[in-house]
């Protein structure tokens, strides 16, 4: 079983000719209102990739909240584990440029009311996976991760958006996380907190150093350049599918959700990485975070075109 603890947002998505710079206003003809939020996206990605998923989070007492509940149910995830907050549902303003790059601002709203106590002990089952991200209060993350680990679950943290690195963050990661999923920016932020200069080492070295320093399996996504993962003894490199990128929003969430679905199904890490990288590439082929998230049958079909996973020397 996969337990996702995290955020739900309604995304207001605008396809703009160029991402606005500070002080600039950019016009576009229209916008779409689409389900999002990193917790919500990862739960839906894991369910579509074949996982049995429960999602614990909060939405507001409003139309966005109702719509997000309906979307979950449409994706085979019961909405009974969601609580209704006093604050309005979280909302993200997303601009996407013609190359598929985005800039996102999130009003957290109900996500700030999410509490570790929303998750009952009965769902923390040995051998299962608990997944969380950084759009709910960090101390609630550490509390639920600590309980999940004590219960014998595998704990997964997608460190997005990257928090400011502090010694307390390092200590919490060491204590509570088994698998850490980061992109290059998040990895660089963490490295600075560990007194590493991320600019002076290549991605593979950085991935191994984070594994070592944080005592985790570090999975580092590199966008169009693939994925690296280090477990301390082994370093894997995974390529990507050549796709025409329309929108990268939610690609990291799709990766994390699909990765956990494969691991929860008992797949070994290299195969799970290839499965997740395939899913993430497919997720970039359409607009919005969830519209183009693939189902297991699509991932299986396209995974056949993935380059083989290679093993590199641990740095
Ligand atoms: O990772 C993409 C997500 O980030 C969007 O759906 C948006 O809601 C923000 O949380």
PDB file of C-alpha atoms and ligand atoms in Angstrom:
ATOM      1  CA  UNK A   1       0.000   0.000   0.000  1.00  0.00           C
ATOM      2  CA  UNK A   2       1.130   3.539  -0.794  1.00  0.00           C
ATOM      3  CA  UNK A   3       0.270   6.310   1.661  1.00  0.00           C
ATOM      4  CA  UNK A   4       0.708   9.816   0.258  1.00  0.00           C
ATOM      5  CA  UNK A   5       0.803  12.655   2.782  1.00  0.00           C
ATOM      6  CA  UNK A   6       0.750  16.056   1.138  1.00  0.00           C
ATOM      7  CA  UNK A   7      -0.744  18.985  -0.681  1.00  0.00           C
ATOM      8  CA  UNK A   8      -3.682  19.481  -3.011  1.00  0.00           C
ATOM      9  CA  UNK A   9      -3.971  22.621  -5.143  1.00  0.00           C
ATOM     10  CA  UNK A  10      -6.167  23.869  -7.927  1.00  0.00           C
ATOM     11  CA  UNK A  11      -3.836  24.996 -10.726  1.00  0.00           C
ATOM     12  CA  UNK A  12      -4.622  28.080 -12.830  1.00  0.00           C
ATOM     13  CA  UNK A  13      -2.552  27.357 -15.927  1.00  0.00           C
ATOM     14  CA  UNK A  14      -1.622  30.042 -18.466  1.00  0.00           C
ATOM     15  CA  UNK A  15       0.257  29.258 -21.683  1.00  0.00           C
ATOM     16  CA  UNK A  16       2.310  32.442 -22.118  1.00  0.00           C
ATOM     17  CA  UNK A  17       4.646  33.489 -24.952  1.00  0.00           C
ATOM     18  CA  UNK A  18       7.463  33.951 -22.395  1.00  0.00           C
ATOM     19  CA  UNK A  19       7.685  33.568 -18.605  1.00  0.00           C
ATOM     20  CA  UNK A  20       7.182  36.987 -16.971  1.00  0.00           C
ATOM     21  CA  UNK A  21      10.355  38.618 -15.606  1.00  0.00           C
ATOM     22  CA  UNK A  22      10.246  40.604 -12.326  1.00  0.00           C
ATOM     23  CA  UNK A  23       8.018  43.634 -12.831  1.00  0.00           C
ATOM     24  CA  UNK A  24       6.706  42.394 -16.180  1.00  0.00           C
ATOM     25  CA  UNK A  25       3.104  41.621 -17.203  1.00  0.00           C
ATOM     26  CA  UNK A  26       2.638  38.997 -19.904  1.00  0.00           C
ATOM     27  CA  UNK A  27      -0.667  38.534 -21.737  1.00  0.00           C
ATOM     28  CA  UNK A  28      -2.189  35.272 -22.975  1.00  0.00           C
ATOM     29  CA  UNK A  29      -5.673  34.605 -24.343  1.00  0.00           C
ATOM     30  CA  UNK A  30      -7.036  32.200 -21.712  1.00  0.00           C
ATOM     31  CA  UNK A  31      -6.342  29.907 -18.768  1.00  0.00           C
ATOM     32  CA  UNK A  32      -7.306  26.424 -17.613  1.00  0.00           C
ATOM     33  CA  UNK A  33      -8.342  25.323 -14.116  1.00  0.00           C
ATOM     34  CA  UNK A  34      -6.755  21.920 -13.471  1.00  0.00           C
ATOM     35  CA  UNK A  35      -6.149  19.598 -10.491  1.00  0.00           C
ATOM     36  CA  UNK A  36      -2.666  19.846  -9.006  1.00  0.00           C
ATOM     37  CA  UNK A  37      -0.585  20.068  -5.866  1.00  0.00           C
ATOM     38  CA  UNK A  38       2.427  17.834  -5.416  1.00  0.00           C
ATOM     39  CA  UNK A  39       0.765  15.377  -3.023  1.00  0.00           C
ATOM     40  CA  UNK A  40      -2.328  15.097  -5.185  1.00  0.00           C
ATOM     41  CA  UNK A  41      -0.258  14.710  -8.371  1.00  0.00           C
ATOM     42  CA  UNK A  42       1.965  12.030  -6.852  1.00  0.00           C
ATOM     43  CA  UNK A  43      -1.051  10.102  -5.559  1.00  0.00           C
ATOM     44  CA  UNK A  44      -2.742  10.173  -8.985  1.00  0.00           C
ATOM     45  CA  UNK A  45       0.516   9.240 -10.763  1.00  0.00           C
ATOM     46  CA  UNK A  46       1.030   6.277  -8.428  1.00  0.00           C
ATOM     47  CA  UNK A  47      -2.569   5.111  -8.881  1.00  0.00           C
ATOM     48  CA  UNK A  48      -2.385   5.367 -12.682  1.00  0.00           C
ATOM     49  CA  UNK A  49       0.919   3.467 -12.588  1.00  0.00           C
ATOM     50  CA  UNK A  50      -0.858   0.597 -10.832  1.00  0.00           C
ATOM     51  CA  UNK A  51      -0.450   1.376  -7.105  1.00  0.00           C
ATOM     52  CA  UNK A  52      -3.043   1.029  -4.341  1.00  0.00           C
ATOM     53  CA  UNK A  53      -3.042   4.568  -2.952  1.00  0.00           C
ATOM     54  CA  UNK A  54      -4.441   6.522  -0.020  1.00  0.00           C
ATOM     55  CA  UNK A  55      -4.012  10.306   0.128  1.00  0.00           C
ATOM     56  CA  UNK A  56      -4.027  12.290   3.383  1.00  0.00           C
ATOM     57  CA  UNK A  57      -4.296  16.058   3.015  1.00  0.00           C
ATOM     58  CA  UNK A  58      -6.742  18.935   3.356  1.00  0.00           C
ATOM     59  CA  UNK A  59      -8.884  21.017   1.031  1.00  0.00           C
ATOM     60  CA  UNK A  60     -11.000  24.069   1.814  1.00  0.00           C
ATOM     61  CA  UNK A  61     -14.797  24.294   2.183  1.00  0.00           C
ATOM     62  CA  UNK A  62     -15.172  25.562  -1.396  1.00  0.00           C
ATOM     63  CA  UNK A  63     -15.756  24.608  -5.012  1.00  0.00           C
ATOM     64  CA  UNK A  64     -12.061  23.926  -5.698  1.00  0.00           C
ATOM     65  CA  UNK A  65     -12.051  21.464  -2.794  1.00  0.00           C
ATOM     66  CA  UNK A  66     -15.151  19.690  -4.125  1.00  0.00           C
ATOM     67  CA  UNK A  67     -13.643  19.474  -7.606  1.00  0.00           C
ATOM     68  CA  UNK A  68     -10.364  18.043  -6.252  1.00  0.00           C
ATOM     69  CA  UNK A  69     -12.277  15.417  -4.284  1.00  0.00           C
ATOM     70  CA  UNK A  70     -14.178  14.429  -7.446  1.00  0.00           C
ATOM     71  CA  UNK A  71     -10.954  14.191  -9.446  1.00  0.00           C
ATOM     72  CA  UNK A  72      -9.435  11.850  -6.869  1.00  0.00           C
ATOM     73  CA  UNK A  73     -12.423   9.539  -6.991  1.00  0.00           C
ATOM     74  CA  UNK A  74     -12.289   9.581 -10.813  1.00  0.00           C
ATOM     75  CA  UNK A  75      -8.705   8.339 -10.490  1.00  0.00           C
ATOM     76  CA  UNK A  76      -9.624   5.459  -8.193  1.00  0.00           C
ATOM     77  CA  UNK A  77      -8.544   7.101  -4.916  1.00  0.00           C
ATOM     78  CA  UNK A  78     -11.179   7.453  -2.167  1.00  0.00           C
ATOM     79  CA  UNK A  79     -11.580  11.029  -0.917  1.00  0.00           C
ATOM     80  CA  UNK A  80     -12.523   9.928   2.627  1.00  0.00           C
ATOM     81  CA  UNK A  81      -8.975  10.449   3.911  1.00  0.00           C
ATOM     82  CA  UNK A  82      -9.104  14.179   3.076  1.00  0.00           C
ATOM     83  CA  UNK A  83     -10.122  16.611   5.780  1.00  0.00           C
ATOM     84  CA  UNK A  84     -11.892  19.896   5.160  1.00  0.00           C
ATOM     85  CA  UNK A  85      -9.817  22.827   6.403  1.00  0.00           C
ATOM     86  CA  UNK A  86     -10.991  26.250   7.520  1.00  0.00           C
ATOM     87  CA  UNK A  87      -8.722  27.974   4.982  1.00  0.00           C
ATOM     88  CA  UNK A  88      -9.519  27.934   1.257  1.00  0.00           C
ATOM     89  CA  UNK A  89      -8.163  25.190  -0.991  1.00  0.00           C
ATOM     90  CA  UNK A  90      -4.537  25.664  -2.068  1.00  0.00           C
ATOM     91  CA  UNK A  91      -4.148  27.379  -5.422  1.00  0.00           C
ATOM     92  CA  UNK A  92      -1.220  27.575  -7.853  1.00  0.00           C
ATOM     93  CA  UNK A  93      -0.698  30.233 -10.544  1.00  0.00           C
ATOM     94  CA  UNK A  94       1.278  28.476 -13.282  1.00  0.00           C
ATOM     95  CA  UNK A  95       2.763  30.103 -16.371  1.00  0.00           C
ATOM     96  CA  UNK A  96       4.102  27.800 -19.097  1.00  0.00           C
ATOM     97  CA  UNK A  97       6.242  29.000 -22.007  1.00  0.00           C
ATOM     98  CA  UNK A  98       6.323  27.544 -25.552  1.00  0.00           C
ATOM     99  CA  UNK A  99       9.298  25.320 -24.576  1.00  0.00           C
ATOM    100  CA  UNK A 100       7.290  23.725 -21.768  1.00  0.00           C
ATOM    101  CA  UNK A 101       9.228  25.480 -18.990  1.00  0.00           C
ATOM    102  CA  UNK A 102       7.131  26.841 -16.138  1.00  0.00           C
ATOM    103  CA  UNK A 103       7.112  29.301 -13.259  1.00  0.00           C
ATOM    104  CA  UNK A 104       4.784  28.553 -10.340  1.00  0.00           C
ATOM    105  CA  UNK A 105       3.527  30.513  -7.322  1.00  0.00           C
ATOM    106  CA  UNK A 106       1.468  28.623  -4.740  1.00  0.00           C
ATOM    107  CA  UNK A 107      -0.990  30.026  -2.188  1.00  0.00           C
ATOM    108  CA  UNK A 108      -0.854  27.223   0.384  1.00  0.00           C
ATOM    109  CA  UNK A 109      -4.249  27.797   2.056  1.00  0.00           C
ATOM    110  CA  UNK A 110      -5.636  24.520   3.432  1.00  0.00           C
ATOM    111  CA  UNK A 111      -2.288  22.758   2.992  1.00  0.00           C
ATOM    112  CA  UNK A 112      -0.939  24.679   5.989  1.00  0.00           C
ATOM    113  CA  UNK A 113      -3.553  22.968   8.187  1.00  0.00           C
ATOM    114  CA  UNK A 114      -2.356  19.444   7.285  1.00  0.00           C
ATOM    115  CA  UNK A 115      -1.298  17.526  10.409  1.00  0.00           C
ATOM    116  CA  UNK A 116       0.572  14.257  10.907  1.00  0.00           C
ATOM    117  CA  UNK A 117      -2.289  13.184  13.163  1.00  0.00           C
ATOM    118  CA  UNK A 118      -4.538  13.150  10.056  1.00  0.00           C
ATOM    119  CA  UNK A 119      -2.860   9.800   9.269  1.00  0.00           C
ATOM    120  CA  UNK A 120      -4.074   6.970  11.546  1.00  0.00           C
ATOM    121  CA  UNK A 121      -1.625   4.290  12.730  1.00  0.00           C
ATOM    122  CA  UNK A 122      -3.780   1.646  11.026  1.00  0.00           C
ATOM    123  CA  UNK A 123      -2.551   2.683   7.549  1.00  0.00           C
ATOM    124  CA  UNK A 124       1.149   2.584   8.529  1.00  0.00           C
ATOM    125  CA  UNK A 125       1.688  -1.021   7.480  1.00  0.00           C
ATOM    126  CA  UNK A 126       5.149  -2.696   7.456  1.00  0.00           C
ATOM    127  CA  UNK A 127       6.565  -3.040   3.947  1.00  0.00           C
ATOM    128  CA  UNK A 128       4.370  -0.279   2.476  1.00  0.00           C
ATOM    129  CA  UNK A 129       5.580   3.083   1.205  1.00  0.00           C
ATOM    130  CA  UNK A 130       4.884   6.511   2.701  1.00  0.00           C
ATOM    131  CA  UNK A 131       5.479   9.450   0.358  1.00  0.00           C
ATOM    132  CA  UNK A 132       5.577  13.126   1.127  1.00  0.00           C
ATOM    133  CA  UNK A 133       6.809  16.469  -0.305  1.00  0.00           C
ATOM    134  CA  UNK A 134       7.460  19.977   1.045  1.00  0.00           C
ATOM    135  CA  UNK A 135       4.136  21.780   0.424  1.00  0.00           C
ATOM    136  CA  UNK A 136       2.775  20.977   3.913  1.00  0.00           C
ATOM    137  CA  UNK A 137       4.353  22.089   7.226  1.00  0.00           C
ATOM    138  CA  UNK A 138       7.799  20.481   7.483  1.00  0.00           C
ATOM    139  CA  UNK A 139       7.418  19.462  11.127  1.00  0.00           C
ATOM    140  CA  UNK A 140       4.257  17.513  10.204  1.00  0.00           C
ATOM    141  CA  UNK A 141       6.261  15.733   7.499  1.00  0.00           C
ATOM    142  CA  UNK A 142       8.970  14.739   9.975  1.00  0.00           C
ATOM    143  CA  UNK A 143       6.344  13.530  12.465  1.00  0.00           C
ATOM    144  CA  UNK A 144       4.551  11.295   9.970  1.00  0.00           C
ATOM    145  CA  UNK A 145       7.798  10.045   8.395  1.00  0.00           C
ATOM    146  CA  UNK A 146       9.134   9.140  11.859  1.00  0.00           C
ATOM    147  CA  UNK A 147       5.970   7.160  12.653  1.00  0.00           C
ATOM    148  CA  UNK A 148       6.001   5.425   9.273  1.00  0.00           C
ATOM    149  CA  UNK A 149       9.636   4.390   9.674  1.00  0.00           C
ATOM    150  CA  UNK A 150       8.995   3.107  13.201  1.00  0.00           C
ATOM    151  CA  UNK A 151       6.103   1.068  11.790  1.00  0.00           C
ATOM    152  CA  UNK A 152       8.397  -0.599   9.232  1.00  0.00           C
ATOM    153  CA  UNK A 153       7.352   1.359   6.130  1.00  0.00           C
ATOM    154  CA  UNK A 154       9.728   2.560   3.418  1.00  0.00           C
ATOM    155  CA  UNK A 155       9.805   6.355   3.589  1.00  0.00           C
ATOM    156  CA  UNK A 156      10.103   8.535   0.487  1.00  0.00           C
ATOM    157  CA  UNK A 157      10.517  12.309   0.453  1.00  0.00           C
ATOM    158  CA  UNK A 158      10.411  14.449  -2.672  1.00  0.00           C
ATOM    159  CA  UNK A 159      12.192  17.558  -1.393  1.00  0.00           C
ATOM    160  CA  UNK A 160      10.114  19.950  -3.492  1.00  0.00           C
ATOM    161  CA  UNK A 161       9.917  22.853  -3.319  1.00  0.00           C
ATOM    162  CA  UNK A 162      13.438  23.019  -1.892  1.00  0.00           C
ATOM    163  CA  UNK A 163      13.463  24.367   1.671  1.00  0.00           C
ATOM    164  CA  UNK A 164      16.267  26.566   3.004  1.00  0.00           C
ATOM    165  CA  UNK A 165      18.987  24.132   4.093  1.00  0.00           C
ATOM    166  CA  UNK A 166      19.680  24.089   7.850  1.00  0.00           C
ATOM    167  CA  UNK A 167      21.379  21.654  10.239  1.00  0.00           C
ATOM    168  CA  UNK A 168      17.890  20.746  11.507  1.00  0.00           C
ATOM    169  CA  UNK A 169      16.824  19.795   7.965  1.00  0.00           C
ATOM    170  CA  UNK A 170      19.903  17.601   7.548  1.00  0.00           C
ATOM    171  CA  UNK A 171      19.218  15.887  10.867  1.00  0.00           C
ATOM    172  CA  UNK A 172      15.539  15.311  10.024  1.00  0.00           C
ATOM    173  CA  UNK A 173      16.399  13.837   6.619  1.00  0.00           C
ATOM    174  CA  UNK A 174      18.972  11.470   8.159  1.00  0.00           C
ATOM    175  CA  UNK A 175      16.532  10.328  10.789  1.00  0.00           C
ATOM    176  CA  UNK A 176      13.351   9.885   8.768  1.00  0.00           C
ATOM    177  CA  UNK A 177      13.979   9.338   5.028  1.00  0.00           C
ATOM    178  CA  UNK A 178      14.934   6.146   3.167  1.00  0.00           C
ATOM    179  CA  UNK A 179      14.602   7.420  -0.423  1.00  0.00           C
ATOM    180  CA  UNK A 180      15.150  11.090  -1.243  1.00  0.00           C
ATOM    181  CA  UNK A 181      13.984  12.362  -4.656  1.00  0.00           C
ATOM    182  CA  UNK A 182      15.477  15.704  -5.742  1.00  0.00           C
ATOM    183  CA  UNK A 183      15.974  17.657  -8.935  1.00  0.00           C
ATOM    184  CA  UNK A 184      19.213  19.480  -9.648  1.00  0.00           C
ATOM    185  CA  UNK A 185      18.131  22.725  -7.944  1.00  0.00           C
ATOM    186  CA  UNK A 186      16.989  20.894  -4.830  1.00  0.00           C
ATOM    187  CA  UNK A 187      20.216  18.849  -4.778  1.00  0.00           C
ATOM    188  CA  UNK A 188      22.283  22.035  -5.069  1.00  0.00           C
ATOM    189  CA  UNK A 189      20.377  23.667  -2.195  1.00  0.00           C
ATOM    190  CA  UNK A 190      20.999  20.623  -0.001  1.00  0.00           C
ATOM    191  CA  UNK A 191      24.668  20.532  -0.963  1.00  0.00           C
ATOM    192  CA  UNK A 192      25.122  24.158   0.139  1.00  0.00           C
ATOM    193  CA  UNK A 193      23.683  23.194   3.538  1.00  0.00           C
ATOM    194  CA  UNK A 194      26.319  20.459   3.769  1.00  0.00           C
ATOM    195  CA  UNK A 195      29.137  22.885   2.934  1.00  0.00           C
ATOM    196  CA  UNK A 196      29.592  21.295  -0.499  1.00  0.00           C
ATOM    197  CA  UNK A 197      30.012  23.582  -3.502  1.00  0.00           C
ATOM    198  CA  UNK A 198      27.553  22.080  -6.006  1.00  0.00           C
ATOM    199  CA  UNK A 199      29.189  24.029  -8.855  1.00  0.00           C
ATOM    200  CA  UNK A 200      32.496  22.246  -8.314  1.00  0.00           C
ATOM    201  CA  UNK A 201      31.251  18.666  -8.754  1.00  0.00           C
ATOM    202  CA  UNK A 202      29.324  16.843 -11.495  1.00  0.00           C
ATOM    203  CA  UNK A 203      25.814  15.503 -10.942  1.00  0.00           C
ATOM    204  CA  UNK A 204      26.958  11.917 -10.315  1.00  0.00           C
ATOM    205  CA  UNK A 205      29.427  12.999  -7.632  1.00  0.00           C
ATOM    206  CA  UNK A 206      26.797  15.218  -6.030  1.00  0.00           C
ATOM    207  CA  UNK A 207      24.265  12.358  -6.003  1.00  0.00           C
ATOM    208  CA  UNK A 208      26.793  10.069  -4.254  1.00  0.00           C
ATOM    209  CA  UNK A 209      27.825  12.753  -1.761  1.00  0.00           C
ATOM    210  CA  UNK A 210      24.182  13.400  -0.788  1.00  0.00           C
ATOM    211  CA  UNK A 211      23.636   9.647  -0.361  1.00  0.00           C
ATOM    212  CA  UNK A 212      26.640   9.466   1.897  1.00  0.00           C
ATOM    213  CA  UNK A 213      25.990  12.610   3.933  1.00  0.00           C
ATOM    214  CA  UNK A 214      22.264  12.023   4.441  1.00  0.00           C
ATOM    215  CA  UNK A 215      22.348   8.192   4.673  1.00  0.00           C
ATOM    216  CA  UNK A 216      19.567   7.835   2.090  1.00  0.00           C
ATOM    217  CA  UNK A 217      19.098   6.394  -1.358  1.00  0.00           C
ATOM    218  CA  UNK A 218      19.412   9.608  -3.368  1.00  0.00           C
ATOM    219  CA  UNK A 219      17.456   9.776  -6.628  1.00  0.00           C
ATOM    220  CA  UNK A 220      18.368  12.851  -8.670  1.00  0.00           C
ATOM    221  CA  UNK A 221      16.277  13.827 -11.686  1.00  0.00           C
ATOM    222  CA  UNK A 222      18.116  15.722 -14.417  1.00  0.00           C
ATOM    223  CA  UNK A 223      15.220  16.818 -16.645  1.00  0.00           C
ATOM    224  CA  UNK A 224      15.903  15.905 -20.273  1.00  0.00           C
ATOM    225  CA  UNK A 225      19.241  14.298 -19.283  1.00  0.00           C
ATOM    226  CA  UNK A 226      17.681  11.450 -17.319  1.00  0.00           C
ATOM    227  CA  UNK A 227      18.049  10.285 -13.725  1.00  0.00           C
ATOM    228  CA  UNK A 228      20.842   9.239 -11.356  1.00  0.00           C
ATOM    229  CA  UNK A 229      20.400   7.138  -8.234  1.00  0.00           C
ATOM    230  CA  UNK A 230      22.915   6.068  -5.615  1.00  0.00           C
ATOM    231  CA  UNK A 231      22.387   3.637  -2.747  1.00  0.00           C
ATOM    232  CA  UNK A 232      25.891   3.957  -1.304  1.00  0.00           C
ATOM    233  CA  UNK A 233      27.285   0.851  -3.016  1.00  0.00           C
ATOM    234  CA  UNK A 234      25.891   1.346  -6.514  1.00  0.00           C
ATOM    235  CA  UNK A 235      25.237   4.300  -8.830  1.00  0.00           C
ATOM    236  CA  UNK A 236      22.742   3.953 -11.672  1.00  0.00           C
ATOM    237  CA  UNK A 237      22.177   6.216 -14.641  1.00  0.00           C
ATOM    238  CA  UNK A 238      18.880   6.167 -16.507  1.00  0.00           C
ATOM    239  CA  UNK A 239      18.278   7.896 -19.869  1.00  0.00           C
ATOM    240  CA  UNK A 240      15.050   9.398 -21.158  1.00  0.00           C
ATOM    241  CA  UNK A 241      12.574   8.831 -23.947  1.00  0.00           C
ATOM    242  CA  UNK A 242      12.903  11.315 -26.795  1.00  0.00           C
ATOM    243  CA  UNK A 243       9.596  13.231 -26.576  1.00  0.00           C
ATOM    244  CA  UNK A 244       8.289  16.593 -27.764  1.00  0.00           C
ATOM    245  CA  UNK A 245       7.909  18.571 -24.563  1.00  0.00           C
ATOM    246  CA  UNK A 246       4.664  20.542 -24.240  1.00  0.00           C
ATOM    247  CA  UNK A 247       4.578  21.207 -20.486  1.00  0.00           C
ATOM    248  CA  UNK A 248       6.932  19.960 -17.748  1.00  0.00           C
ATOM    249  CA  UNK A 249       4.472  20.787 -14.922  1.00  0.00           C
ATOM    250  CA  UNK A 250       4.027  17.677 -12.781  1.00  0.00           C
ATOM    251  CA  UNK A 251       6.811  15.685 -14.483  1.00  0.00           C
ATOM    252  CA  UNK A 252       8.698  15.377 -11.175  1.00  0.00           C
ATOM    253  CA  UNK A 253       5.476  14.335  -9.424  1.00  0.00           C
ATOM    254  CA  UNK A 254       4.763  11.733 -12.093  1.00  0.00           C
ATOM    255  CA  UNK A 255       8.304  10.406 -11.662  1.00  0.00           C
ATOM    256  CA  UNK A 256       7.934  10.117  -7.874  1.00  0.00           C
ATOM    257  CA  UNK A 257       4.455   8.555  -8.011  1.00  0.00           C
ATOM    258  CA  UNK A 258       5.426   6.001 -10.675  1.00  0.00           C
ATOM    259  CA  UNK A 259       8.699   5.186  -8.887  1.00  0.00           C
ATOM    260  CA  UNK A 260       6.866   4.398  -5.668  1.00  0.00           C
ATOM    261  CA  UNK A 261       4.208   2.358  -7.496  1.00  0.00           C
ATOM    262  CA  UNK A 262       6.941   0.180  -9.015  1.00  0.00           C
ATOM    263  CA  UNK A 263       8.858  -0.191  -5.740  1.00  0.00           C
ATOM    264  CA  UNK A 264       5.660  -1.003  -3.866  1.00  0.00           C
ATOM    265  CA  UNK A 265       4.970  -3.715  -6.459  1.00  0.00           C
ATOM    266  CA  UNK A 266       8.355  -5.237  -5.551  1.00  0.00           C
ATOM    267  CA  UNK A 267      10.391  -4.093  -8.578  1.00  0.00           C
ATOM    268  CA  UNK A 268      14.132  -3.644  -8.025  1.00  0.00           C
ATOM    269  CA  UNK A 269      15.353  -0.049  -7.965  1.00  0.00           C
ATOM    270  CA  UNK A 270      16.949   0.074 -11.474  1.00  0.00           C
ATOM    271  CA  UNK A 271      13.754  -1.201 -13.117  1.00  0.00           C
ATOM    272  CA  UNK A 272      11.614   1.122 -11.015  1.00  0.00           C
ATOM    273  CA  UNK A 273      13.792   4.061 -12.087  1.00  0.00           C
ATOM    274  CA  UNK A 274      13.383   3.204 -15.770  1.00  0.00           C
ATOM    275  CA  UNK A 275       9.603   2.822 -15.300  1.00  0.00           C
ATOM    276  CA  UNK A 276       9.382   6.192 -13.526  1.00  0.00           C
ATOM    277  CA  UNK A 277      11.554   7.982 -16.095  1.00  0.00           C
ATOM    278  CA  UNK A 278       9.310   6.635 -18.858  1.00  0.00           C
ATOM    279  CA  UNK A 279       6.208   7.888 -17.043  1.00  0.00           C
ATOM    280  CA  UNK A 280       7.768  11.327 -16.447  1.00  0.00           C
ATOM    281  CA  UNK A 281       8.710  11.714 -20.115  1.00  0.00           C
ATOM    282  CA  UNK A 282       5.155  10.854 -21.195  1.00  0.00           C
ATOM    283  CA  UNK A 283       3.781  13.348 -18.668  1.00  0.00           C
ATOM    284  CA  UNK A 284       5.616  16.171 -20.498  1.00  0.00           C
ATOM    285  CA  UNK A 285       3.683  15.505 -23.734  1.00  0.00           C
ATOM    286  CA  UNK A 286       0.496  17.380 -22.743  1.00  0.00           C
ATOM    287  CA  UNK A 287      -0.668  20.429 -20.790  1.00  0.00           C
ATOM    288  CA  UNK A 288      -1.281  20.488 -17.029  1.00  0.00           C
ATOM    289  CA  UNK A 289       0.046  18.307 -14.248  1.00  0.00           C
ATOM    290  CA  UNK A 290      -2.348  15.381 -14.579  1.00  0.00           C
ATOM    291  CA  UNK A 291      -3.865  15.417 -18.102  1.00  0.00           C
ATOM    292  CA  UNK A 292      -0.909  13.607 -19.637  1.00  0.00           C
ATOM    293  CA  UNK A 293       0.037  11.411 -16.682  1.00  0.00           C
ATOM    294  CA  UNK A 294       0.241   7.917 -18.148  1.00  0.00           C
ATOM    295  CA  UNK A 295      -1.474   4.694 -17.084  1.00  0.00           C
ATOM    296  CA  UNK A 296       0.494   1.474 -16.479  1.00  0.00           C
ATOM    297  CA  UNK A 297      -0.288   0.059 -19.942  1.00  0.00           C
ATOM    298  CA  UNK A 298       1.158   3.167 -21.659  1.00  0.00           C
ATOM    299  CA  UNK A 299       4.260   3.150 -19.457  1.00  0.00           C
ATOM    300  CA  UNK A 300       4.803  -0.553 -20.258  1.00  0.00           C
ATOM    301  CA  UNK A 301       4.534   0.097 -24.010  1.00  0.00           C
ATOM    302  CA  UNK A 302       6.965   3.019 -24.048  1.00  0.00           C
ATOM    303  CA  UNK A 303       9.420   1.539 -21.527  1.00  0.00           C
ATOM    304  CA  UNK A 304      10.455  -0.875 -24.281  1.00  0.00           C
ATOM    305  CA  UNK A 305      11.997   2.137 -26.092  1.00  0.00           C
ATOM    306  CA  UNK A 306      14.044   3.287 -23.087  1.00  0.00           C
ATOM    307  CA  UNK A 307      17.823   2.973 -23.197  1.00  0.00           C
ATOM    308  CA  UNK A 308      19.134   0.332 -20.746  1.00  0.00           C
ATOM    309  CA  UNK A 309      19.954   1.438 -17.204  1.00  0.00           C
ATOM    310  CA  UNK A 310      23.736   1.725 -16.805  1.00  0.00           C
ATOM    311  CA  UNK A 311      25.838   1.209 -13.702  1.00  0.00           C
ATOM    312  CA  UNK A 312      28.586   3.765 -12.993  1.00  0.00           C
ATOM    313  CA  UNK A 313      31.396   3.657 -10.461  1.00  0.00           C
ATOM    314  CA  UNK A 314      30.373   5.186  -7.116  1.00  0.00           C
ATOM    315  CA  UNK A 315      32.177   8.529  -6.759  1.00  0.00           C
TER     316      UNK A 315
HETATM  317  O1  LIG B   1       4.712  19.956  -9.178  1.00  0.00           O
HETATM  318  C1  LIG B   1       3.669  20.636  -9.856  1.00  0.00           C
HETATM  319  C2  LIG B   1       2.714  21.203  -8.869  1.00  0.00           C
HETATM  320  O2  LIG B   1       3.379  22.184  -8.122  1.00  0.00           O
HETATM  321  C3  LIG B   1       1.528  21.895  -9.478  1.00  0.00           C
HETATM  322  O3  LIG B   1       0.451  21.034  -9.716  1.00  0.00           O
HETATM  323  C4  LIG B   1       1.230  23.008  -8.488  1.00  0.00           C
HETATM  324  O4  LIG B   1       0.029  22.839  -7.815  1.00  0.00           O
HETATM  325  C5  LIG B   1       2.411  23.024  -7.529  1.00  0.00           C
HETATM  326  O5  LIG B   1       2.108  22.436  -6.344  1.00  0.00           O
END
